[in-house]
Coordinates of C-alpha atoms in Angstrom, one line a residue:
M1 CA 0.0 -0.1 0.0
E2 CA 2.7 2.4 1.1
S3 CA 4.6 2.0 -2.3
E4 CA 1.5 2.7 -4.4
A5 CA 1.1 5.8 -2.6
D6 CA 4.6 6.8 -2.8
A7 CA 4.3 6.0 -6.6
R8 CA 1.5 8.3 -6.9
S9 CA 3.0 11.2 -5.1
Q10 CA 6.4 11.0 -7.2
P11 CA 5.0 12.9 -10.1
A12 CA 3.8 15.8 -7.8
A13 CA 7.0 15.9 -6.1
L14 CA 9.0 15.8 -9.3
Q15 CA 6.8 18.7 -10.6
S16 CA 7.3 20.6 -7.3
D17 CA 11.1 20.0 -7.8
R18 CA 11.0 21.4 -11.4
A19 CA 9.1 24.4 -10.5
A20 CA 11.6 25.2 -7.5
L21 CA 14.4 24.7 -10.0
A22 CA 12.8 27.0 -12.5
E23 CA 12.6 29.8 -9.9
R24 CA 16.3 29.6 -9.3
L25 CA 17.6 29.4 -13.0
V26 CA 16.7 32.9 -14.2
Q27 CA 19.9 35.0 -14.1
P28 CA 20.0 38.6 -12.9
W29 CA 19.5 41.2 -15.4
W30 CA 22.9 42.4 -15.2
W31 CA 24.2 39.0 -16.2
D32 CA 22.6 39.6 -19.6
V33 CA 23.9 43.0 -19.8
A34 CA 27.5 41.9 -19.1
F35 CA 27.3 39.0 -21.7
G36 CA 26.1 41.5 -24.5
V37 CA 28.9 44.0 -23.5
L38 CA 31.4 41.1 -24.0
V39 CA 29.9 40.1 -27.2
A40 CA 29.8 43.7 -28.4
G41 CA 33.5 44.3 -27.3
F42 CA 34.7 41.2 -28.9
L43 CA 33.1 41.8 -32.2
G44 CA 33.9 45.4 -32.2
S45 CA 37.6 44.9 -31.9
Y46 CA 37.7 43.8 -35.5
S47 CA 37.3 47.3 -36.6
S48 CA 40.9 47.9 -34.9
R49 CA 42.3 45.7 -37.8
S50 CA 45.2 45.0 -35.2
I51 CA 46.0 41.3 -34.3
W52 CA 47.0 42.6 -30.8
V53 CA 43.7 44.4 -30.0
I54 CA 41.7 41.2 -31.5
L55 CA 43.7 39.1 -29.3
A56 CA 43.3 41.0 -26.2
A57 CA 39.7 41.0 -27.0
V58 CA 39.6 37.1 -27.3
V59 CA 41.2 36.8 -24.1
V60 CA 39.0 39.4 -22.3
F61 CA 35.9 37.8 -23.9
A62 CA 37.0 34.2 -23.0
V63 CA 37.8 35.1 -19.3
G64 CA 34.6 37.4 -19.0
V65 CA 32.5 34.6 -20.4
R66 CA 34.0 32.0 -18.0
A67 CA 33.7 34.6 -15.1
L68 CA 29.8 34.8 -16.1
V69 CA 29.2 31.1 -16.0
A70 CA 31.2 30.9 -12.6
V71 CA 28.8 33.5 -11.1
Y72 CA 25.9 31.9 -12.6
Q73 CA 26.6 28.5 -11.1
R74 CA 27.4 30.2 -7.8
I75 CA 24.0 32.0 -7.8
T76 CA 21.8 29.3 -9.0
G77 CA 23.8 26.1 -7.8
T78 CA 23.7 24.7 -11.5
W79 CA 24.1 25.1 -15.1
W80 CA 21.7 24.1 -17.7
D81 CA 22.2 22.2 -20.9
A82 CA 19.6 22.6 -23.6
S83 CA 20.7 19.1 -24.8
K84 CA 19.6 17.4 -21.7
V85 CA 16.2 19.0 -20.9
G86 CA 13.8 16.6 -22.4
P87 CA 11.0 18.0 -24.5
V88 CA 11.9 21.5 -23.8
Q89 CA 15.1 21.1 -25.7
E90 CA 13.4 21.2 -29.1
R91 CA 12.1 24.6 -28.3
V92 CA 15.2 25.9 -27.1
R93 CA 17.2 24.5 -29.9
A94 CA 14.7 26.0 -32.4
A95 CA 15.1 29.4 -30.8
L96 CA 18.9 29.2 -30.7
R97 CA 19.0 28.0 -34.4
R98 CA 17.0 31.2 -35.6
L99 CA 19.2 33.4 -33.4
L100 CA 22.3 32.0 -35.0
V101 CA 21.1 32.3 -38.6
G102 CA 20.4 35.9 -37.6
Y103 CA 23.9 36.4 -35.8
F104 CA 25.7 35.2 -38.8
A105 CA 23.8 37.1 -41.2
L106 CA 24.6 40.2 -39.2
L107 CA 28.2 39.0 -38.8
G108 CA 28.6 38.7 -42.5
L109 CA 27.1 42.0 -43.4
G110 CA 29.3 43.7 -40.8
A111 CA 32.5 42.0 -41.9
A112 CA 31.6 42.7 -45.6
A113 CA 31.2 46.2 -45.0
E114 CA 34.0 46.6 -42.8
F115 CA 36.7 44.6 -45.0
L116 CA 35.2 44.7 -48.4
L117 CA 33.6 48.1 -48.7
D118 CA 36.1 49.6 -46.4
V119 CA 33.6 51.3 -44.2
R120 CA 35.7 51.9 -41.0
G121 CA 33.8 51.1 -37.8
A122 CA 31.2 48.6 -39.4
M123 CA 32.1 45.8 -36.9
V124 CA 31.8 48.2 -34.0
V125 CA 28.1 48.8 -35.1
A126 CA 27.5 45.1 -35.8
G127 CA 29.1 44.3 -32.5
V128 CA 26.8 46.6 -30.5
V129 CA 23.7 45.3 -32.4
M130 CA 24.8 41.7 -31.8
G131 CA 25.7 42.5 -28.2
V132 CA 22.3 43.8 -27.5
A133 CA 20.8 40.8 -29.3
A134 CA 22.9 38.5 -27.4
G135 CA 21.8 40.1 -24.0
W136 CA 18.1 40.0 -25.0
S137 CA 18.3 36.4 -26.3
S138 CA 20.1 35.1 -23.3
R139 CA 17.1 36.2 -21.3
W140 CA 14.6 34.9 -23.9
V141 CA 16.1 31.6 -24.2
T142 CA 16.3 31.1 -20.5
R143 CA 12.6 32.1 -20.1
I144 CA 11.8 29.4 -22.6
Y145 CA 13.7 26.9 -20.8
V146 CA 12.2 27.8 -17.5
A147 CA 8.6 27.9 -18.8
G148 CA 9.1 24.4 -20.0
L149 CA 10.4 23.3 -16.6
R150 CA 7.4 24.9 -15.0
A151 CA 5.0 23.2 -17.4
G152 CA 6.6 19.8 -16.6
S153 CA 7.7 19.4 -20.2

């Protein structure tokens, strides 16, 4: 008898755990802003056309992203992986695919303007646009993931 009652209560407990996890997973607003600034700085560095500036930007970007991951893990106690979240993963993957297509198109336009048409500063503009988009999409994808956890899918 007790095992049947336990078996019936497990789905409710699992849903309760998912809802509690969902509450913890949303990063603070400044995390998205910092991520966007890192993306903008890295991509904007290509306008300098200096290998040293670009390499420094790569280092700052890598260290900054690693620091953001560490802060996120310290705040939430976890790190989520879109490939391991069950039915939610397809919605998250679809959102990420759409975003990547847009990012690469914008990156291509910025690079073509900067290096083929010799429009100085085009990569700065593209970097700022992509930084804003990266910060916004970070929040958007997290909300899709959290909504899926809350819904139990």
